[in-house]
mmCIF file of C-alpha atoms in Angstrom:
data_model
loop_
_atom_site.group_PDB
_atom_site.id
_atom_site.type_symbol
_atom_site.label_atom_id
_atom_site.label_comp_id
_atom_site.label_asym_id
_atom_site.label_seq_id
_atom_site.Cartn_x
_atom_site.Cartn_y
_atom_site.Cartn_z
ATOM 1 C CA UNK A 71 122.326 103.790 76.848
ATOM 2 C CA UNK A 72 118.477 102.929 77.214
ATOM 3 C CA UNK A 73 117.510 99.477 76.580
ATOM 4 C CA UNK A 74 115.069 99.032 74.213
ATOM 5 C CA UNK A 75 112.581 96.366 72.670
ATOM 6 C CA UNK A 76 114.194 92.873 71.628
ATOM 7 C CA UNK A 77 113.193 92.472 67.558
ATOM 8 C CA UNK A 78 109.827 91.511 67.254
ATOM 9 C CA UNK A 79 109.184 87.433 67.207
ATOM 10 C CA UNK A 80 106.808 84.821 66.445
ATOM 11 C CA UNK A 81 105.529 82.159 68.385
ATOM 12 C CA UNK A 82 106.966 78.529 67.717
ATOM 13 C CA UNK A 83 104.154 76.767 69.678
ATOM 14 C CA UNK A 84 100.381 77.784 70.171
ATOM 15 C CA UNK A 85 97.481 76.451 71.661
ATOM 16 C CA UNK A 86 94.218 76.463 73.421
ATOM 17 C CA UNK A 87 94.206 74.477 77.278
ATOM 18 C CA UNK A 88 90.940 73.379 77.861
ATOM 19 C CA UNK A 89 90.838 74.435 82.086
ATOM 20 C CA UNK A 90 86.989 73.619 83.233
ATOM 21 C CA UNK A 91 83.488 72.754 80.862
ATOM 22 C CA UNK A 92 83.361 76.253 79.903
ATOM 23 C CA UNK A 93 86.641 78.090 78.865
ATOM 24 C CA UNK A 94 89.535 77.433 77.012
ATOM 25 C CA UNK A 95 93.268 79.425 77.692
ATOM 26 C CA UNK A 96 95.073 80.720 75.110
ATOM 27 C CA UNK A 97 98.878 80.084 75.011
ATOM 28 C CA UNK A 98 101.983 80.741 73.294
ATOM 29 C CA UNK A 99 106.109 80.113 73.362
ATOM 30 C CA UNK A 100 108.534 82.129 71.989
ATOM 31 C CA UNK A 101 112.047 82.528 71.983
ATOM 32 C CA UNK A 102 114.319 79.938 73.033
ATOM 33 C CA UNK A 103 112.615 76.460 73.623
ATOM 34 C CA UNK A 104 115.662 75.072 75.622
ATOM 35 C CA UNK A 105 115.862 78.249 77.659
ATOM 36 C CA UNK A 106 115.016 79.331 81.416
ATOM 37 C CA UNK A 107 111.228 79.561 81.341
ATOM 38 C CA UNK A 108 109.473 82.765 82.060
ATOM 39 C CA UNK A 109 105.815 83.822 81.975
ATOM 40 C CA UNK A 110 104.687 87.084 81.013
ATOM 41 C CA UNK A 111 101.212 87.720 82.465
ATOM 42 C CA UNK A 112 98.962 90.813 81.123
ATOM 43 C CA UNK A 113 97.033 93.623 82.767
ATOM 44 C CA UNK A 114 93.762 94.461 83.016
ATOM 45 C CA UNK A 115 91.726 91.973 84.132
ATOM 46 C CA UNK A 116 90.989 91.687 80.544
ATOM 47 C CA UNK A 117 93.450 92.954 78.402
ATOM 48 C CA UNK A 118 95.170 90.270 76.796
ATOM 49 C CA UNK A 119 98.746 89.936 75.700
ATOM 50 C CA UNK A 120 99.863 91.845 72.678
ATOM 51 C CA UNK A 121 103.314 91.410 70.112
ATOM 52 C CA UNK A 122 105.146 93.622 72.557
ATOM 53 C CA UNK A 123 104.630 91.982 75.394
ATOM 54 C CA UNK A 124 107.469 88.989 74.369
ATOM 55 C CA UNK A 125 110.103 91.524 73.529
ATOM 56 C CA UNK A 126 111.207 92.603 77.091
ATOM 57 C CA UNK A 127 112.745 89.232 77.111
ATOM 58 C CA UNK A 128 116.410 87.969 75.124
ATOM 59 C CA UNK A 129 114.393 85.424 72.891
ATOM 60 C CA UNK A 130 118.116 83.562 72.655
ATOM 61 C CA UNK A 131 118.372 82.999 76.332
ATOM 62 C CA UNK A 132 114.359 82.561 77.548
ATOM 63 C CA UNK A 133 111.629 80.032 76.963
ATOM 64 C CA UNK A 134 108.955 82.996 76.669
ATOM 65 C CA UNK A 135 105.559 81.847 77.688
ATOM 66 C CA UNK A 136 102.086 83.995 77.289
ATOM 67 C CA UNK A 137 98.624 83.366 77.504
ATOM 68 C CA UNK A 138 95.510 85.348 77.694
ATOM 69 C CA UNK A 139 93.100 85.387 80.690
ATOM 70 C CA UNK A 140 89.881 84.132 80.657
ATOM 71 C CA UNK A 141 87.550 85.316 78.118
ATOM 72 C CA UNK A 142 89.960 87.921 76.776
ATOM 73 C CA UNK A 143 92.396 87.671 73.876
ATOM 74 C CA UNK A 144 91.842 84.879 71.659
ATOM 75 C CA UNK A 145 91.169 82.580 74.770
ATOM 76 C CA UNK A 146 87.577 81.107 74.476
ATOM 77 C CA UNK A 147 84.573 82.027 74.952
ATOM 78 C CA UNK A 148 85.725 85.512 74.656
ATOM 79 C CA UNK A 149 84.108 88.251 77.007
ATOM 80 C CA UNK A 150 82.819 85.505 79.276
ATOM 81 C CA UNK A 151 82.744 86.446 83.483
ATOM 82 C CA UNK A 152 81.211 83.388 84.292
ATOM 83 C CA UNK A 153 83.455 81.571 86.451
ATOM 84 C CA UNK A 154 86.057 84.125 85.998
ATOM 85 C CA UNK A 155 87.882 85.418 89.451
ATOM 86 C CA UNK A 156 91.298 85.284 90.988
ATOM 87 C CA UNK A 157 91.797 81.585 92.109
ATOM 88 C CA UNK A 158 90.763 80.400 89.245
ATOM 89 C CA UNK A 159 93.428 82.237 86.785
ATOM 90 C CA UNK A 160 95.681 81.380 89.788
ATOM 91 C CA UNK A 161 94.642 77.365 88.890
ATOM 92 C CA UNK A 162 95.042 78.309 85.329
ATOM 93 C CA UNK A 163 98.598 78.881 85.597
ATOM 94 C CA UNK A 164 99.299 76.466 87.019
ATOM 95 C CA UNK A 165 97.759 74.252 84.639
ATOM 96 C CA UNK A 166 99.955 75.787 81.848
ATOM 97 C CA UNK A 167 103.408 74.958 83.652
ATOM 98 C CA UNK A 168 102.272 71.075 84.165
ATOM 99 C CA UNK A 169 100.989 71.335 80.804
ATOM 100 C CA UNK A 170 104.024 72.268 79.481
ATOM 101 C CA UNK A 171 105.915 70.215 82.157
ATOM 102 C CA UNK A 172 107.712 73.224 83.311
ATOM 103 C CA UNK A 173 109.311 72.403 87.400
ATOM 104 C CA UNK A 174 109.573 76.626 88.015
ATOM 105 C CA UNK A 175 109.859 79.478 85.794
ATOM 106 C CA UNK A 176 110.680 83.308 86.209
ATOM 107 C CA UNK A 177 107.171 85.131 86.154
ATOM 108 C CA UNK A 178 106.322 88.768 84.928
ATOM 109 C CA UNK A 179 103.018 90.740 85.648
ATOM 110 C CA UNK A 180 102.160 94.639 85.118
ATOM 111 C CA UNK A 181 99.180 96.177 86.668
ATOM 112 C CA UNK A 182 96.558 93.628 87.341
ATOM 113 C CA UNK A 183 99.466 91.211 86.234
ATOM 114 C CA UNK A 184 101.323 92.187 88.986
ATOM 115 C CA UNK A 185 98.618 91.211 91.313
ATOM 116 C CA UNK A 186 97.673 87.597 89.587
ATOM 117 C CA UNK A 187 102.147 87.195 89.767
ATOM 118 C CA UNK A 188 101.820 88.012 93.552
ATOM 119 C CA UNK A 189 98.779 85.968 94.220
ATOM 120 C CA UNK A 190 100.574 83.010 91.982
ATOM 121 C CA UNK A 191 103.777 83.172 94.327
ATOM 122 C CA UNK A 192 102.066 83.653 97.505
ATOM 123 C CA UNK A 193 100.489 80.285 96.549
ATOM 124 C CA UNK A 194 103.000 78.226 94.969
ATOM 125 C CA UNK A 195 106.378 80.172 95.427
ATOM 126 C CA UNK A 196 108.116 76.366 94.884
ATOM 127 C CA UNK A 197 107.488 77.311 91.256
ATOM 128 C CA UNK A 198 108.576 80.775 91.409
ATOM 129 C CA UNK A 199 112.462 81.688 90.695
ATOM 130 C CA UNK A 200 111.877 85.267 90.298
ATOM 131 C CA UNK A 201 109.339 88.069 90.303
ATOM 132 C CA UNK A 202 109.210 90.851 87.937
ATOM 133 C CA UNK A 203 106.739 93.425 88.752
ATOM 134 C CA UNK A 204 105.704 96.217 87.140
ATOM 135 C CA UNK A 205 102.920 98.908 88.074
ATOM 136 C CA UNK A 206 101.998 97.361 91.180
ATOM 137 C CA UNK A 207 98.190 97.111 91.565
ATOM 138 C CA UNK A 208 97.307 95.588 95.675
ATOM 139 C CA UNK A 209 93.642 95.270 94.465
ATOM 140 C CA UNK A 210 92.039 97.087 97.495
ATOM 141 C CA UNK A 211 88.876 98.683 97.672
ATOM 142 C CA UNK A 212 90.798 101.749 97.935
ATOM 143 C CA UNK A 213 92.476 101.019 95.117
ATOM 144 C CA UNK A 214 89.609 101.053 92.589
ATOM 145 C CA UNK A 215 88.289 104.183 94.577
ATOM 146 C CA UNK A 216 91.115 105.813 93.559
ATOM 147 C CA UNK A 217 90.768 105.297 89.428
ATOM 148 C CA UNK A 218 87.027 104.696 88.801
ATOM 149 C CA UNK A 219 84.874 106.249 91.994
ATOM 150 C CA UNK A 220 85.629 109.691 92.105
ATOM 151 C CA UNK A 221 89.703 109.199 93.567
ATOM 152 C CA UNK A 222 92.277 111.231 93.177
ATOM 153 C CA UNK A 223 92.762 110.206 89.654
ATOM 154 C CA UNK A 224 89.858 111.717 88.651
ATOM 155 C CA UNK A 225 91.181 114.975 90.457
ATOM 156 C CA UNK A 226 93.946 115.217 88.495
ATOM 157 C CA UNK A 227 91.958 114.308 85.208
ATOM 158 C CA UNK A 228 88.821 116.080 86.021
ATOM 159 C CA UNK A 229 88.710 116.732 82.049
ATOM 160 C CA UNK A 230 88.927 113.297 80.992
ATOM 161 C CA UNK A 231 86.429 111.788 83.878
ATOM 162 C CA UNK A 232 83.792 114.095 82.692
ATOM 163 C CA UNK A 233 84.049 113.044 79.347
ATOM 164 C CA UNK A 234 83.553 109.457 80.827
ATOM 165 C CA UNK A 235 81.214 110.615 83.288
ATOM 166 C CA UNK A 236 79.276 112.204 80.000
ATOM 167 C CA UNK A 237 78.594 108.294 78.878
ATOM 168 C CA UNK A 238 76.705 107.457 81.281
ATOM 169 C CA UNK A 239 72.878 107.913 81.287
ATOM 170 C CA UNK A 240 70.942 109.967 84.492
ATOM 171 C CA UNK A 241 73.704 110.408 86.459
ATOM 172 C CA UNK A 242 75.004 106.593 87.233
ATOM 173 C CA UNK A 243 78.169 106.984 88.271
ATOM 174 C CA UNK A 244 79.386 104.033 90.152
ATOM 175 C CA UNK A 245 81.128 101.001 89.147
ATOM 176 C CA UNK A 246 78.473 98.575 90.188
ATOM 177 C CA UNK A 247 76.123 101.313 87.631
ATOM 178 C CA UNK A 248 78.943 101.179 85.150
ATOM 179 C CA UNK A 249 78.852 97.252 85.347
ATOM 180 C CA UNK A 250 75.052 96.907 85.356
ATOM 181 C CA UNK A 251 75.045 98.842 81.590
ATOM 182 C CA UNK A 252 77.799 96.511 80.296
ATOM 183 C CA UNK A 253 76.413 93.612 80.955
ATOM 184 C CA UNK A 254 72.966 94.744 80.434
ATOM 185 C CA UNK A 255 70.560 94.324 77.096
ATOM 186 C CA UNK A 256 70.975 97.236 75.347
ATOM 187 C CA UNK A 257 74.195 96.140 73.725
ATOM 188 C CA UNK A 258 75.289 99.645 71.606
ATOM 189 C CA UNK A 259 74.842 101.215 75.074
ATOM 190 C CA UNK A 260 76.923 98.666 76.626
ATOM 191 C CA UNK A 261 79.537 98.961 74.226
ATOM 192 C CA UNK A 262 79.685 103.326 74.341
ATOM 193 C CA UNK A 263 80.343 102.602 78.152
ATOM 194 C CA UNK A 264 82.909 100.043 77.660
ATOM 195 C CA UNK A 265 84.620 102.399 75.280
ATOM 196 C CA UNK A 266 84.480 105.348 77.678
ATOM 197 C CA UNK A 267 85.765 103.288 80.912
ATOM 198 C CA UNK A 268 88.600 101.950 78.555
ATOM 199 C CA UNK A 269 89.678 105.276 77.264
ATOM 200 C CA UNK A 270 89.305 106.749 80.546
ATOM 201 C CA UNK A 271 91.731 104.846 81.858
ATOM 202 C CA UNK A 272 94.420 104.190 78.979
ATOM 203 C CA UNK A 273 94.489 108.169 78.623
ATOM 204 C CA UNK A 274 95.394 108.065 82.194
ATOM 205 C CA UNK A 275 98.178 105.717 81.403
ATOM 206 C CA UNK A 276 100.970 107.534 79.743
ATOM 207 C CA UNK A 277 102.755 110.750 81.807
ATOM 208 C CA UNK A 278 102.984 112.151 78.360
ATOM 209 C CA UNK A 279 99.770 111.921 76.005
ATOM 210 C CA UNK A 280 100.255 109.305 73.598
ATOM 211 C CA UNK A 281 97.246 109.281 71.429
ATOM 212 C CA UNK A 282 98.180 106.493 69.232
ATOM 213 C CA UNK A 283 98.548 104.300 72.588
ATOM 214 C CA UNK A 284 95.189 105.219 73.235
ATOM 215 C CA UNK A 285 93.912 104.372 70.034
ATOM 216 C CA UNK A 286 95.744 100.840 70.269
ATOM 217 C CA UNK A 287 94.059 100.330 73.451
ATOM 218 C CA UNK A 288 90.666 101.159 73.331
ATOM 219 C CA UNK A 289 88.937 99.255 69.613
ATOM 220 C CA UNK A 290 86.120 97.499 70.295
ATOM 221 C CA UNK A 291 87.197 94.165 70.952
ATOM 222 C CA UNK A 292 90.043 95.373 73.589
ATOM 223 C CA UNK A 293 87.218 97.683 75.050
ATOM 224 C CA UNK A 294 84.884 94.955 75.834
ATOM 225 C CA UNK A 295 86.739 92.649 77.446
ATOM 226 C CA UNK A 296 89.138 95.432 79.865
ATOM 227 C CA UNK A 297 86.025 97.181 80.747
ATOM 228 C CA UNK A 298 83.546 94.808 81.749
ATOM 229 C CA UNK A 299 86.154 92.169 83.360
ATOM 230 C CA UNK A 300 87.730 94.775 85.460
ATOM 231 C CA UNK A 301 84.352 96.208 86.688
ATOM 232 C CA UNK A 302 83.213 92.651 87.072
ATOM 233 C CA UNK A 303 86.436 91.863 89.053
ATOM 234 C CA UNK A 304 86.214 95.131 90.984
ATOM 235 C CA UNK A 305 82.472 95.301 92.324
ATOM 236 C CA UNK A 306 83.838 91.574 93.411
ATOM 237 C CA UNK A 307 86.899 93.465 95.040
ATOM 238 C CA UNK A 308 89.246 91.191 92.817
ATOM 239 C CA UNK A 309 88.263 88.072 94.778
ATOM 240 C CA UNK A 310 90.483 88.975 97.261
ATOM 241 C CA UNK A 311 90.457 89.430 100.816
ATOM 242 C CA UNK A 312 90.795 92.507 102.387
ATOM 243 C CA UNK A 313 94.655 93.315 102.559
ATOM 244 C CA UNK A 314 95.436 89.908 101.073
ATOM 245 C CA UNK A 315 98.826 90.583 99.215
ATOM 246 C CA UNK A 316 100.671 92.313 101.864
ATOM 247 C CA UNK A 317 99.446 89.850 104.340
ATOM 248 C CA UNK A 318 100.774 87.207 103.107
ATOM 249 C CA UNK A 319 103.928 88.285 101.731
ATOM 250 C CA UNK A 320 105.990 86.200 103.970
ATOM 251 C CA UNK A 321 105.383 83.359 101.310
ATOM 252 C CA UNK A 322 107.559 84.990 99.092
ATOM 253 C CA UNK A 323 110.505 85.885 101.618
ATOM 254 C CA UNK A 324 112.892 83.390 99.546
ATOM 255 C CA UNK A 325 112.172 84.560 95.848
ATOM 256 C CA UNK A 326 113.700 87.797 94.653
ATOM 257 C CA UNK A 327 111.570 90.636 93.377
ATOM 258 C CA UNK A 328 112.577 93.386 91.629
ATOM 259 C CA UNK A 329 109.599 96.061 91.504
ATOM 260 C CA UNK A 330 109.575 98.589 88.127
ATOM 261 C CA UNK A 331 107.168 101.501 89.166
ATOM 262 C CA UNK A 332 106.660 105.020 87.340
ATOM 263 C CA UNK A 333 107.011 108.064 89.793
ATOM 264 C CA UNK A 334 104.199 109.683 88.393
ATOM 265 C CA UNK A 335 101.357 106.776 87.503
ATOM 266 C CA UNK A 336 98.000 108.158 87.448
ATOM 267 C CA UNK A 337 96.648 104.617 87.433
ATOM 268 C CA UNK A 338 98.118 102.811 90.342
ATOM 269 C CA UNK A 339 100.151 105.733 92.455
ATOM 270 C CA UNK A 340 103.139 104.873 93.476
ATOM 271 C CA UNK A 341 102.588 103.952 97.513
ATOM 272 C CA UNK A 342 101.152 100.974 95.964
ATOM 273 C CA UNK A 343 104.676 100.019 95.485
ATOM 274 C CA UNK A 344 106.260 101.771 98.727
ATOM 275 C CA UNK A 345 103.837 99.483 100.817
ATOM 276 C CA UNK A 346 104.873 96.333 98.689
ATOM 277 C CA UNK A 347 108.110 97.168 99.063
ATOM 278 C CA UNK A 348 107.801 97.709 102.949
ATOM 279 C CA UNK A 349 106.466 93.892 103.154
ATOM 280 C CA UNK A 350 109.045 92.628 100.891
ATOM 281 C CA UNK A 351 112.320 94.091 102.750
ATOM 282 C CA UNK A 352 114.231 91.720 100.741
ATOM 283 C CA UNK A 353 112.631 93.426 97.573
ATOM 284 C CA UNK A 354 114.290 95.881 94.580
ATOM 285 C CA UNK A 355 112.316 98.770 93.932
ATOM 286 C CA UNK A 356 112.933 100.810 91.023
ATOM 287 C CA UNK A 357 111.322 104.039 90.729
ATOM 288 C CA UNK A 358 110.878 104.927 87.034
ATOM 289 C CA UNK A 359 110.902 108.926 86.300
ATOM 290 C CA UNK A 360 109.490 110.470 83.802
ATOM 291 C CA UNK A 361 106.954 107.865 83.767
ATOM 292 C CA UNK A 362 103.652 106.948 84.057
ATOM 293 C CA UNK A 363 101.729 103.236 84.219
ATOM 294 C CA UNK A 364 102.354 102.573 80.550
ATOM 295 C CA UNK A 365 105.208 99.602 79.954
ATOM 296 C CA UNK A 366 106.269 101.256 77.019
ATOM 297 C CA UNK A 367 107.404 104.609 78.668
ATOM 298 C CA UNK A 368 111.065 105.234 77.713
ATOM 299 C CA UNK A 369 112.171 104.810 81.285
ATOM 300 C CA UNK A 370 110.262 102.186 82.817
ATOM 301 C CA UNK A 371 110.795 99.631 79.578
ATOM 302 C CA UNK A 372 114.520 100.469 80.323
ATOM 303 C CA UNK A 373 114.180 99.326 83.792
ATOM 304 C CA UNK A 374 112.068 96.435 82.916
ATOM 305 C CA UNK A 375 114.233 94.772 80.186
ATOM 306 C CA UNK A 376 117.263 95.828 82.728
ATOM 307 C CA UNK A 377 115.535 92.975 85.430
ATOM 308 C CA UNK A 378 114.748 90.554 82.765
ATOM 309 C CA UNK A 379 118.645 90.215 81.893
ATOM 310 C CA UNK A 380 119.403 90.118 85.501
ATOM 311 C CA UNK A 381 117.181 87.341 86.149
ATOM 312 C CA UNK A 382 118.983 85.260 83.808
ATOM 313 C CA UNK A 383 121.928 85.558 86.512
ATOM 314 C CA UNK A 384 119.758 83.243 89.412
ATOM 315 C CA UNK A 385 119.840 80.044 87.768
#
């Protein structure tokens, strides 16, 4: 029997954490507030978290605990890059578990989320009990090539990246071009390109097409923020070091990670997780077939509700 979604749930606590002079976090708890803690962090940069995203966890058995990035979701100001890289949603986090006076929780990251978990642990993995990890995104150079400058996503897509491609004006192509529009003055431009990266990439997302996923995905206000933070984060190659994750894995050589990762994901291929997986011996990885990037893919949600109840067994 496949697991499947926990019923859908409303928060019990809310609020915004003011983190510097400029931008406030958005947070939210759910399920049980006497249970083991857990945070669920989202992909992107720039997505936000969404109903779904506290229903891979027993609400009866887990403090759930989401927030939204910086200048996505209903975190304030919303779109705003200034001051907005790695370390400092790194330092965010961590200023939600004192907030909420939290000693160490269970953490959960897809996609970019996967990479802000890993760069979370690597740096405090005192406060770490378990990793959950789900479409594993290393944030190389390479890795960005791969999806957005002519990679082999776009080979296996060539339909959909010329309808992309088609967006942009006299043949500006490259991220930093696609990044220069979004940001620039000519706002309805700005916002046709932050469509087309968006829908690029979320049609990329699913193994089968899932047009209603798409459309989900890719309004206006999702489109703005996931398109200009993760050009803005990837022109910056994710404020990362070159090889940074896998380099310092041994920081996490005492918390167990169990890594979720479709066999055919367009988005982040799959020797994203074989090399994580090759750094992290001690490591659980689940390949998920039949399945794309998407966490909602039959198999993969099955895998990743599967780890959730086992990390209720380390405490």
């Amino acid at each position: 029997m496949m697991n499947d979604f926990y019923p859908e749930i409303e928060p019990y606590n809310h609020f915004l954490i003011k983190v510097d002079n400029q931008h406030q976090i958005y947070v939210e708890e759910c399920g049980n507030p006497n249970g083991q803690a857990v945070l669920f962090i989202h992909g992107g940069p720039g997505g936000g978290c969404s109903t779904n995203d506290r229903r891979f966890f027993n609400p009866e058995k887990y403090r759930i605990i989401l927030f939204d990035q910086r200048g996505c979701g209903r975190s304030l100001p919303h779109g705003c890059l200034d001051n907005n890289e790695t370390a400092f949603l790194v330092a965010d986090i961590e200023a939600i578990r004192e907030k909420l006076e939290i000693q160490d929780w269970h953490t959960f990251g897809g996609s970019w989320g996967s990479t802000l978990a890993l760069v979370y642990a690597q740096t405090y993995p005192a406060r770490v009990n378990s990793l959950v990890l789900r479409g594993i995104f290393l944030g190389r150079p390479k890795d960005t090539d791969w999806t957005f400058s002519g990679g082999g996503a776009t080979q296996i897509y060539p339909d959909y990246w010329q309808e992309y491609l088609d967006v942009l004006p006299n043949g500006k192509t490259s991220i930093q071009d696609a990044y220069n529009l979004m940001i620039g003055d000519d706002k309805e431009l700005a916002m046709r390109v932050a469509k087309a990266w968006c829908t690029w990439e979320i049609r990329c997302c699913t193994l089968i097409p899932n047009q209603d996923f798409v459309d989900a995905a890719t309004g206006d206000e999702q489109a703005w923020t996931m398109a200009r933070h993760e050009a803005h984060f990837m022109i910056n190659d994710c404020f990362l070091s070159d090889n940074q994750i896998l380099e310092n894995c041994h920081h996490l050589k005492d918390i167990p990670v169990t890594i979720v990762h479709g066999r055919f994901d367009i988005v982040c291929p799959f020797d994203n997780a074989w090399q994580l997986h090759q750094a992290l011996p001690q490591s659980k990885l689940i390949a998920s077939d039949a399945s794309g990037h998407a966490s909602i893919e039959t198999n993969t949600k099955h895998h990743l509700i599967e780890a959730t109840n086992a990390m209720l067994l380390l405490n």
